[in-house]
Amino acid sequence: MASDTRLRLVPVGDGADADELLGQVARGDSAAFAALYDALGSAVYGLARHVVRDPSRAEDITQEVFLDVWRKASGFDSSRGKAKTWVMTIAHRRAVDAVRRSESHKRQDHHGAPDVISHDQPGDALIAAEEHSAVRDCLKTLTDLQLESVQLAYFNGYSYVEVAKLLDKPLPTIKTRMRDGLIRLRDCMKGTR
Amino acid sequence: MTTDVHLLSGAYALDAVGEEESAAFRTHLEDCHSCRTEVAEFRRAAASLGASKAGHPPAHLRPRILTAADRLPQMPPTVTDLHSREDRRRPAWLPRLVAAAAAVAVVGGGASYVLQRGEPDTTLAAPVSQVFKAPDAHTKAVTTARGTVVVATSPSLGKMALDTDQLKSPPQGRVYQMWATEGADGPMTSVGFLTDPAKGAAMEMPEEGVEVAITIEPVGGSTTPTGEKLVSLVPSQV
């Protein structure tokens, strides 16, 4: 059937051509920009949604991130890392900035709230990407404290000082746990790539 | 490198280090190749963590973003990689000075961009007049103790510009310095100097809630303002 080719699913998880696309975006290629959005839009939106919770705020952040990417594409240096990492780093910073700005008062009341280690909410239409399960498996290699420290920082936007206070641990302990946690995650992810 | 500093790489890659400590760590990074590699690897691992939460964005977002990008000019390539490193150091809300006056310098080391000549019919630098000429430009004149400043904002360009042509030259040994502040009373961060008021200044549109102020400072600039605000602008109210 002729339509088979058109309907073939393209894996979006690893952002393999994102580097090439970003290079084209830097030269003003709108079609490449659209393709880059198709490749990484769900990762950016999903992260923003997870961090800020509010769907419409997550949309705004996604837009800010991609406009940043569009504007600053020429500043991306492929010798220093992957395009996907670059985009996700921008996305994370934007999302965390937003949550720190808007919820600095609110969230004081939520310290230790049960959603701190959040799990996907049903009905969220989350994509079960291959990477998703790889990350999940790799997160199992972390100790509880490493996992908690990394997640509180990355998904809740807490500084390591705040995490230390929240978990009632000394600062050097938390610093070390975050680093050790990322070392384990990095090494485990390497094995899956 | 001390072991203690090195331990910060994890928290740093998670964006979980306060501004002051981050700045110190970045200084350390410049001289520590292995630390840079480690942070890059951690960021990649963190990106996977983030991507594991992928979720379908609503369908209307795609055309919205593509249309907005279509109207947005791209930044020229940065000249040295120091600039792109600086770029990551700046708080997201801090407006960025775009090629304006010929000798724009930014205290604390910021980005400087390709310089452009002013158009023949105006003393304003090209990026400044570009904002004033944008079809959707909003302008507002503000009277200050040293003359009128005209502000223009253009949502389509995502830029804000100041026409400071009517501003008196700063007193001997002094310079106009621009600042951004989150809210009227937040800490003030240097955006750059108004080296040549006749050329004006242009910057990326500050984030919501960020005000832009001008003070008079000793030549060389200050890291925090020592003079009173000559003018304080709320971009969204232009």
Short mmCIF file of C-alpha atoms in Angstrom, two decimals:
data_model
loop_
_atom_site.label_atom_id
_atom_site.label_comp_id
_atom_site.label_asym_id
_atom_site.label_seq_id
_atom_site.Cartn_x
_atom_site.Cartn_y
_atom_site.Cartn_z
CA MET A 1 0.00 0.00 0.00
CA ALA A 2 1.35 3.36 -1.01
CA SER A 3 0.19 5.04 2.14
CA ASP A 4 2.42 2.80 4.24
CA THR A 5 5.46 4.91 3.51
CA ARG A 6 3.70 8.07 4.49
CA LEU A 7 2.38 6.60 7.67
CA ARG A 8 5.58 5.08 8.88
CA LEU A 9 6.27 6.10 12.41
CA VAL A 10 9.45 8.02 12.95
CA PRO A 11 11.13 7.38 16.26
CA VAL A 12 11.29 10.64 18.16
CA GLY A 13 12.96 9.48 21.33
CA ASP A 14 16.65 9.93 20.69
CA GLY A 15 16.64 13.09 18.61
CA ALA A 16 19.27 11.52 16.38
CA ASP A 17 19.02 14.10 13.60
CA ALA A 18 18.47 16.99 15.96
CA ASP A 19 22.10 18.03 15.56
CA GLU A 20 21.79 18.28 11.82
CA LEU A 21 18.44 20.05 12.04
CA LEU A 22 19.80 22.59 14.49
CA GLY A 23 22.65 23.37 12.10
CA GLN A 24 20.07 24.08 9.40
CA VAL A 25 18.00 26.16 11.81
CA ALA A 26 21.07 28.31 12.45
CA ARG A 27 21.04 29.15 8.76
CA GLY A 28 17.43 30.29 8.94
CA ASP A 29 15.77 27.12 7.66
CA SER A 30 12.11 27.24 8.78
CA ALA A 31 11.36 23.72 7.59
CA ALA A 32 14.24 22.39 9.69
CA PHE A 33 12.87 24.35 12.63
CA ALA A 34 9.48 22.70 12.18
CA ALA A 35 11.16 19.30 12.00
CA LEU A 36 13.15 20.09 15.14
CA TYR A 37 9.91 20.96 16.90
CA ASP A 38 8.44 17.66 15.76
CA ALA A 39 11.49 15.83 17.10
CA LEU A 40 11.84 17.55 20.45
CA GLY A 41 8.54 19.36 21.09
CA SER A 42 7.06 16.56 23.15
CA ALA A 43 10.20 16.25 25.28
CA VAL A 44 10.28 19.99 25.96
CA TYR A 45 6.55 20.26 26.61
CA GLY A 46 6.50 17.16 28.76
CA LEU A 47 9.33 18.40 30.94
CA ALA A 48 7.80 21.85 31.28
CA ARG A 49 4.43 20.32 32.10
CA HIS A 50 6.01 18.09 34.70
CA VAL A 51 7.88 20.93 36.37
CA VAL A 52 5.30 23.72 36.28
CA ARG A 53 2.18 21.51 36.27
CA ASP A 54 -0.05 24.13 34.68
CA PRO A 55 -0.62 23.06 31.04
CA SER A 56 -1.01 26.56 29.65
CA ARG A 57 2.14 27.74 31.42
CA ALA A 58 3.90 24.69 29.98
CA GLU A 59 2.79 25.76 26.52
CA ASP A 60 4.21 29.23 27.06
CA ILE A 61 7.49 27.77 28.26
CA THR A 62 7.64 25.46 25.26
CA GLN A 63 7.15 28.45 23.00
CA GLU A 64 9.83 30.45 24.83
CA VAL A 65 12.24 27.54 24.56
CA PHE A 66 11.75 27.04 20.84
CA LEU A 67 11.95 30.75 20.11
CA ASP A 68 15.18 30.79 22.11
CA VAL A 69 16.39 27.88 20.02
CA TRP A 70 15.42 29.67 16.82
CA ARG A 71 17.14 32.90 17.82
CA LYS A 72 20.25 31.40 19.33
CA ALA A 73 20.77 28.41 17.04
CA SER A 74 23.98 29.94 15.71
CA GLY A 75 25.41 29.81 19.22
CA PHE A 76 25.06 26.05 19.46
CA ASP A 77 28.43 24.35 19.38
CA SER A 78 28.12 20.72 18.35
CA SER A 79 31.64 19.98 19.63
CA ARG A 80 30.37 20.58 23.15
CA GLY A 81 27.33 18.38 23.18
CA LYS A 82 24.19 17.13 21.51
CA ALA A 83 21.50 19.44 20.19
CA LYS A 84 18.95 17.58 22.23
CA THR A 85 20.90 18.22 25.42
CA TRP A 86 21.24 21.87 24.49
CA VAL A 87 17.51 22.24 23.92
CA MET A 88 16.57 20.31 27.06
CA THR A 89 19.00 22.37 29.12
CA ILE A 90 17.29 25.55 27.94
CA ALA A 91 13.91 23.96 28.62
CA HIS A 92 14.87 22.91 32.12
CA ARG A 93 16.25 26.29 33.03
CA ARG A 94 13.15 28.04 31.70
CA ALA A 95 10.81 25.70 33.53
CA VAL A 96 12.71 25.92 36.79
CA ASP A 97 12.94 29.71 36.56
CA ALA A 98 9.19 29.85 36.04
CA VAL A 99 8.42 27.63 38.98
CA ARG A 100 10.85 29.53 41.22
CA ARG A 101 9.34 32.85 40.20
CA SER A 102 5.71 31.95 40.47
CA GLU A 103 5.70 29.49 43.28
CA SER A 104 8.35 30.75 45.64
CA HIS A 105 5.64 31.55 48.14
CA LYS A 106 3.22 28.78 47.46
CA ARG A 107 5.59 25.90 47.56
CA GLN A 108 6.85 26.65 51.03
CA ASP A 109 3.62 25.05 52.13
CA HIS A 110 4.28 21.96 50.07
CA HIS A 111 7.56 20.85 51.53
CA GLY A 112 7.50 17.14 51.77
CA ALA A 113 4.17 16.90 50.03
CA PRO A 114 3.47 13.45 48.61
CA ASP A 115 3.86 14.56 45.00
CA VAL A 116 7.47 15.43 45.64
CA ILE A 117 8.57 12.24 43.98
CA SER A 118 5.98 12.53 41.34
CA HIS A 119 4.63 9.77 39.24
CA ASP A 120 2.86 10.22 36.00
CA GLN A 121 -0.72 11.13 36.48
CA PRO A 122 -3.24 8.98 34.69
CA GLY A 123 -4.95 10.67 31.78
CA ASP A 124 -1.89 12.76 31.06
CA ALA A 125 -1.42 11.16 27.66
CA LEU A 126 2.25 10.65 28.32
CA ILE A 127 4.28 9.09 25.61
CA ALA A 128 5.81 5.78 26.54
CA ALA A 129 9.05 6.40 24.69
CA GLU A 130 11.78 3.83 24.65
CA GLU A 131 13.97 6.29 26.47
CA HIS A 132 11.35 6.48 29.16
CA SER A 133 11.78 2.88 30.17
CA ALA A 134 15.58 3.09 29.83
CA VAL A 135 15.65 6.05 32.21
CA ARG A 136 13.30 4.27 34.59
CA ASP A 137 15.53 1.23 34.65
CA CYS A 138 18.58 3.37 35.18
CA LEU A 139 16.96 5.33 37.98
CA LYS A 140 16.69 2.01 39.83
CA THR A 141 20.48 1.93 40.08
CA LEU A 142 20.40 5.01 42.30
CA THR A 143 20.15 4.83 46.07
CA ASP A 144 17.00 6.31 47.60
CA LEU A 145 18.80 9.43 48.74
CA GLN A 146 20.52 9.93 45.39
CA LEU A 147 17.23 9.53 43.58
CA GLU A 148 15.36 11.84 45.89
CA SER A 149 18.06 14.51 45.70
CA VAL A 150 18.24 14.42 41.92
CA GLN A 151 14.48 14.44 41.44
CA LEU A 152 13.77 17.20 43.94
CA ALA A 153 16.31 19.39 42.18
CA TYR A 154 15.48 18.48 38.61
CA PHE A 155 11.71 18.13 38.68
CA ASN A 156 10.76 20.40 41.55
CA GLY A 157 13.29 23.11 40.93
CA TYR A 158 14.77 23.11 44.41
CA SER A 159 18.33 24.27 44.93
CA TYR A 160 20.68 21.79 46.58
CA VAL A 161 20.55 23.97 49.71
CA GLU A 162 16.76 23.64 49.76
CA VAL A 163 16.98 19.91 49.15
CA ALA A 164 19.38 19.55 52.08
CA LYS A 165 16.96 21.41 54.32
CA LEU A 166 14.00 19.46 53.05
CA LEU A 167 15.67 16.10 53.63
CA ASP A 168 17.39 17.28 56.78
CA LYS A 169 20.87 16.31 55.59
CA PRO A 170 24.16 18.20 55.59
CA LEU A 171 24.94 20.21 52.46
CA PRO A 172 28.02 18.19 51.43
CA THR A 173 25.96 15.01 51.65
CA ILE A 174 23.36 16.33 49.23
CA LYS A 175 25.97 17.74 46.85
CA THR A 176 27.68 14.37 46.79
CA ARG A 177 24.45 12.42 46.38
CA MET A 178 23.40 14.54 43.42
CA ARG A 179 26.76 14.01 41.77
CA ASP A 180 26.88 10.29 42.52
CA GLY A 181 23.31 9.91 41.33
CA LEU A 182 24.12 11.58 38.03
CA ILE A 183 27.24 9.45 37.65
CA ARG A 184 25.12 6.32 38.00
CA LEU A 185 22.48 7.63 35.66
CA ARG A 186 25.11 8.68 33.10
CA ASP A 187 26.95 5.35 33.22
CA CYS A 188 23.74 3.34 33.01
CA MET A 189 22.38 5.44 30.11
CA LYS A 190 25.64 4.97 28.24
CA GLY A 191 25.00 1.27 28.27
CA THR A 192 21.58 1.72 26.72
CA ARG A 193 22.61 4.01 23.87
CA MET B 1 40.79 22.35 42.04
CA THR B 2 39.60 21.49 45.46
CA THR B 3 37.51 18.42 45.94
CA ASP B 4 34.82 20.54 47.46
CA VAL B 5 34.34 22.70 44.37
CA HIS B 6 34.37 19.67 42.13
CA LEU B 7 31.51 18.08 44.05
CA LEU B 8 29.24 20.86 42.90
CA SER B 9 29.16 19.56 39.33
CA GLY B 10 26.05 17.44 39.93
CA ALA B 11 23.99 20.16 41.56
CA TYR B 12 25.22 22.58 38.92
CA ALA B 13 24.12 20.36 36.05
CA LEU B 14 20.69 20.12 37.69
CA ASP B 15 20.41 23.94 37.81
CA ALA B 16 20.28 23.63 41.58
CA VAL B 17 23.02 26.06 42.59
CA GLY B 18 22.38 29.66 43.62
CA GLU B 19 23.58 32.47 41.41
CA GLU B 20 26.64 33.45 43.41
CA GLU B 21 27.95 29.94 43.85
CA SER B 22 27.18 29.19 40.19
CA ALA B 23 29.35 32.11 39.11
CA ALA B 24 32.23 30.82 41.21
CA PHE B 25 31.78 27.34 39.81
CA ARG B 26 31.78 28.62 36.24
CA THR B 27 35.05 30.39 36.89
CA HIS B 28 36.39 27.06 38.08
CA LEU B 29 35.00 25.35 34.97
CA GLU B 30 36.95 27.63 32.67
CA ASP B 31 40.19 26.17 33.98
CA CYS B 32 39.04 22.60 34.53
CA HIS B 33 38.61 20.58 31.38
CA SER B 34 37.56 17.40 33.16
CA CYS B 35 34.92 19.31 35.09
CA ARG B 36 33.49 20.73 31.87
CA THR B 37 33.32 17.25 30.41
CA GLU B 38 31.63 15.98 33.53
CA VAL B 39 29.04 18.75 33.53
CA ALA B 40 28.35 18.13 29.83
CA GLU B 41 27.83 14.41 30.51
CA PHE B 42 25.61 15.15 33.49
CA ARG B 43 23.54 17.55 31.43
CA ARG B 44 23.07 14.83 28.87
CA ALA B 45 21.91 12.42 31.55
CA ALA B 46 19.61 15.12 32.95
CA ALA B 47 18.23 15.72 29.45
CA SER B 48 17.31 12.05 29.25
CA LEU B 49 15.61 12.37 32.59
CA GLY B 50 13.63 15.31 31.25
CA ALA B 51 12.82 13.60 27.98
CA SER B 52 11.46 10.62 29.86
CA LYS B 53 8.52 12.83 30.79
CA ALA B 54 7.68 13.53 27.17
CA GLY B 55 4.03 14.37 26.63
CA HIS B 56 2.04 15.41 23.57
CA PRO B 57 1.80 19.17 23.32
CA PRO B 58 -1.59 20.42 22.17
CA ALA B 59 -1.89 20.64 18.39
CA HIS B 60 -2.37 24.42 18.32
CA LEU B 61 1.07 24.98 19.81
CA ARG B 62 2.99 23.98 16.69
CA PRO B 63 1.57 26.62 14.33
CA ARG B 64 1.75 29.18 17.12
CA ILE B 65 5.47 28.61 17.58
CA LEU B 66 6.28 28.36 13.88
CA THR B 67 4.43 31.60 13.16
CA ALA B 68 6.16 33.40 16.02
CA ALA B 69 9.59 32.19 14.87
CA ASP B 70 8.83 33.34 11.35
CA ARG B 71 8.63 36.91 12.60
CA LEU B 72 11.65 36.71 14.85
CA PRO B 73 15.10 37.67 13.61
CA GLN B 74 17.91 35.29 14.47
CA MET B 75 20.98 36.30 16.37
CA PRO B 76 24.25 36.53 14.45
CA PRO B 77 26.85 33.89 15.25
CA THR B 78 28.82 34.80 18.34
CA VAL B 79 32.41 35.63 17.67
CA THR B 80 34.21 33.70 20.38
CA ASP B 81 33.01 30.86 22.48
CA LEU B 82 33.53 32.94 25.59
CA HIS B 83 30.34 34.71 24.64
CA SER B 84 28.27 31.61 24.39
CA ARG B 85 29.55 30.57 27.77
CA GLU B 86 28.61 33.97 29.17
CA ASP B 87 25.27 33.53 27.55
CA ARG B 88 24.44 30.60 29.77
CA ARG B 89 25.57 32.50 32.81
CA ARG B 90 22.97 35.21 32.52
CA PRO B 91 19.68 34.90 34.33
CA ALA B 92 16.91 34.13 31.85
CA TRP B 93 15.08 37.33 32.67
CA LEU B 94 18.02 39.59 31.99
CA PRO B 95 17.56 41.56 28.78
CA ARG B 96 20.45 41.27 26.42
CA LEU B 97 21.93 44.27 24.76
CA VAL B 98 21.98 43.88 21.00
CA ALA B 99 24.39 45.70 18.72
CA ALA B 100 23.73 49.29 19.57
CA ALA B 101 26.30 51.88 20.41
CA ALA B 102 29.67 51.17 18.85
CA ALA B 103 31.50 50.62 22.10
CA VAL B 104 28.99 48.67 24.08
CA ALA B 105 30.60 46.92 26.98
CA VAL B 106 28.93 44.90 29.65
CA VAL B 107 30.08 44.87 33.23
CA GLY B 108 30.81 41.43 34.52
CA GLY B 109 31.49 40.19 31.04
CA GLY B 110 28.45 39.89 28.85
CA ALA B 111 27.84 39.24 25.24
CA SER B 112 28.75 41.75 22.62
CA TYR B 113 27.52 41.30 19.13
CA VAL B 114 28.28 42.23 15.60
CA LEU B 115 28.45 45.97 15.39
CA GLN B 116 26.41 47.75 12.80
CA ARG B 117 26.69 51.26 11.52
CA GLY B 118 23.92 53.75 12.08
CA GLU B 119 21.82 54.64 9.08
CA PRO B 120 22.82 57.86 7.29
CA ASP B 121 19.65 59.77 8.16
CA THR B 122 19.87 59.18 11.88
CA THR B 123 22.49 59.02 14.54
CA LEU B 124 20.71 56.04 16.04
CA ALA B 125 22.38 52.70 15.57
CA ALA B 126 20.65 50.44 13.05
CA PRO B 127 19.31 47.91 15.59
CA VAL B 128 17.78 50.81 17.52
CA SER B 129 16.03 52.43 14.58
CA GLN B 130 14.88 48.99 13.46
CA VAL B 131 12.80 48.69 16.63
CA PHE B 132 11.42 52.22 16.24
CA LYS B 133 10.43 51.46 12.66
CA ALA B 134 8.78 48.12 13.38
CA PRO B 135 5.11 48.10 12.29
CA ASP B 136 4.01 47.06 15.76
CA ALA B 137 6.31 49.42 17.69
CA HIS B 138 4.93 51.05 20.81
CA THR B 139 6.77 54.19 21.82
CA LYS B 140 6.76 56.31 24.91
CA ALA B 141 8.70 59.47 25.81
CA VAL B 142 9.96 59.75 29.36
CA THR B 143 11.26 62.98 30.83
CA THR B 144 14.36 62.66 32.96
CA ALA B 145 16.55 65.14 34.81
CA ARG B 146 19.01 65.04 31.91
CA GLY B 147 16.66 65.11 28.94
CA THR B 148 14.01 63.02 27.25
CA VAL B 149 14.40 59.31 26.64
CA VAL B 150 12.12 57.69 24.09
CA VAL B 151 11.43 53.99 24.49
CA ALA B 152 10.16 51.64 21.82
CA THR B 153 9.11 48.04 22.17
CA SER B 154 8.28 45.69 19.34
CA PRO B 155 6.66 42.36 20.20
CA SER B 156 7.25 41.01 16.69
CA LEU B 157 10.99 41.70 16.93
CA GLY B 158 11.03 40.79 20.60
CA LYS B 159 13.15 43.86 21.23
CA MET B 160 13.17 47.05 23.17
CA ALA B 161 15.13 50.15 22.16
CA LEU B 162 16.02 53.45 23.77
CA ASP B 163 16.47 56.67 21.83
CA THR B 164 18.76 58.63 24.14
CA ASP B 165 19.82 61.18 21.54
CA GLN B 166 18.32 64.00 23.61
CA LEU B 167 20.07 62.96 26.78
CA LYS B 168 22.83 65.34 27.89
CA SER B 169 26.31 63.87 27.87
CA PRO B 170 27.17 62.35 31.23
CA PRO B 171 29.24 64.51 33.61
CA GLN B 172 33.04 64.34 33.28
CA GLY B 173 34.39 61.01 34.45
CA ARG B 174 30.94 59.45 34.49
CA VAL B 175 29.03 57.11 32.26
CA TYR B 176 25.42 56.08 31.78
CA GLN B 177 24.91 52.52 32.82
CA MET B 178 21.81 50.42 32.16
CA TRP B 179 20.38 47.94 34.62
CA ALA B 180 17.71 45.33 34.73
CA THR B 181 15.83 44.55 37.87
CA GLU B 182 13.17 42.03 38.70
CA GLY B 183 10.44 44.27 40.08
CA ALA B 184 11.09 47.81 41.32
CA ASP B 185 13.05 46.71 44.38
CA GLY B 186 14.83 43.59 43.16
CA PRO B 187 18.61 43.35 42.83
CA MET B 188 19.92 45.28 39.86
CA THR B 189 22.03 43.56 37.23
CA SER B 190 24.10 45.49 34.73
CA VAL B 191 22.92 45.30 31.14
CA GLY B 192 25.62 47.54 29.70
CA PHE B 193 26.77 51.08 29.13
CA LEU B 194 25.22 53.78 27.06
CA THR B 195 28.59 54.65 25.64
CA ASP B 196 27.26 56.98 23.00
CA PRO B 197 23.80 58.31 23.88
CA ALA B 198 23.36 59.61 20.32
CA LYS B 199 23.30 56.03 19.07
CA GLY B 200 20.79 54.77 21.60
CA ALA B 201 20.60 51.19 22.80
CA ALA B 202 18.67 48.11 21.82
CA MET B 203 18.10 44.98 23.82
CA GLU B 204 16.09 41.83 23.78
CA MET B 205 12.68 42.36 25.27
CA PRO B 206 13.04 41.84 29.02
CA GLU B 207 10.89 39.18 30.59
CA GLU B 208 7.66 40.20 32.22
CA GLY B 209 8.16 41.92 35.55
CA VAL B 210 11.63 43.12 34.66
CA GLU B 211 12.34 46.85 34.72
CA VAL B 212 15.14 48.63 32.96
CA ALA B 213 16.84 51.57 34.64
CA ILE B 214 19.63 54.00 33.83
CA THR B 215 22.02 55.43 36.41
CA ILE B 216 25.13 57.59 36.24
CA GLU B 217 28.23 55.71 37.34
CA PRO B 218 31.97 56.35 37.44
CA VAL B 219 33.76 55.52 34.17
CA GLY B 220 34.35 51.79 34.05
CA GLY B 221 30.94 51.17 35.53
CA SER B 222 29.80 49.69 38.79
CA THR B 223 28.81 46.16 39.69
CA THR B 224 25.86 47.53 41.65
CA PRO B 225 24.42 50.98 41.01
CA THR B 226 25.84 53.81 43.10
CA GLY B 227 23.83 56.60 41.47
CA GLU B 228 20.11 57.24 41.67
CA LYS B 229 17.89 55.93 38.91
CA LEU B 230 17.69 58.55 36.20
CA VAL B 231 14.78 56.70 34.73
CA SER B 232 13.09 53.38 35.37
CA LEU B 233 11.12 51.74 32.60
CA VAL B 234 8.51 49.03 32.71
CA PRO B 235 8.65 47.55 29.19
CA SER B 236 5.11 46.21 29.30
CA GLN B 237 3.77 49.71 29.96
CA VAL B 238 5.36 51.27 26.90
#
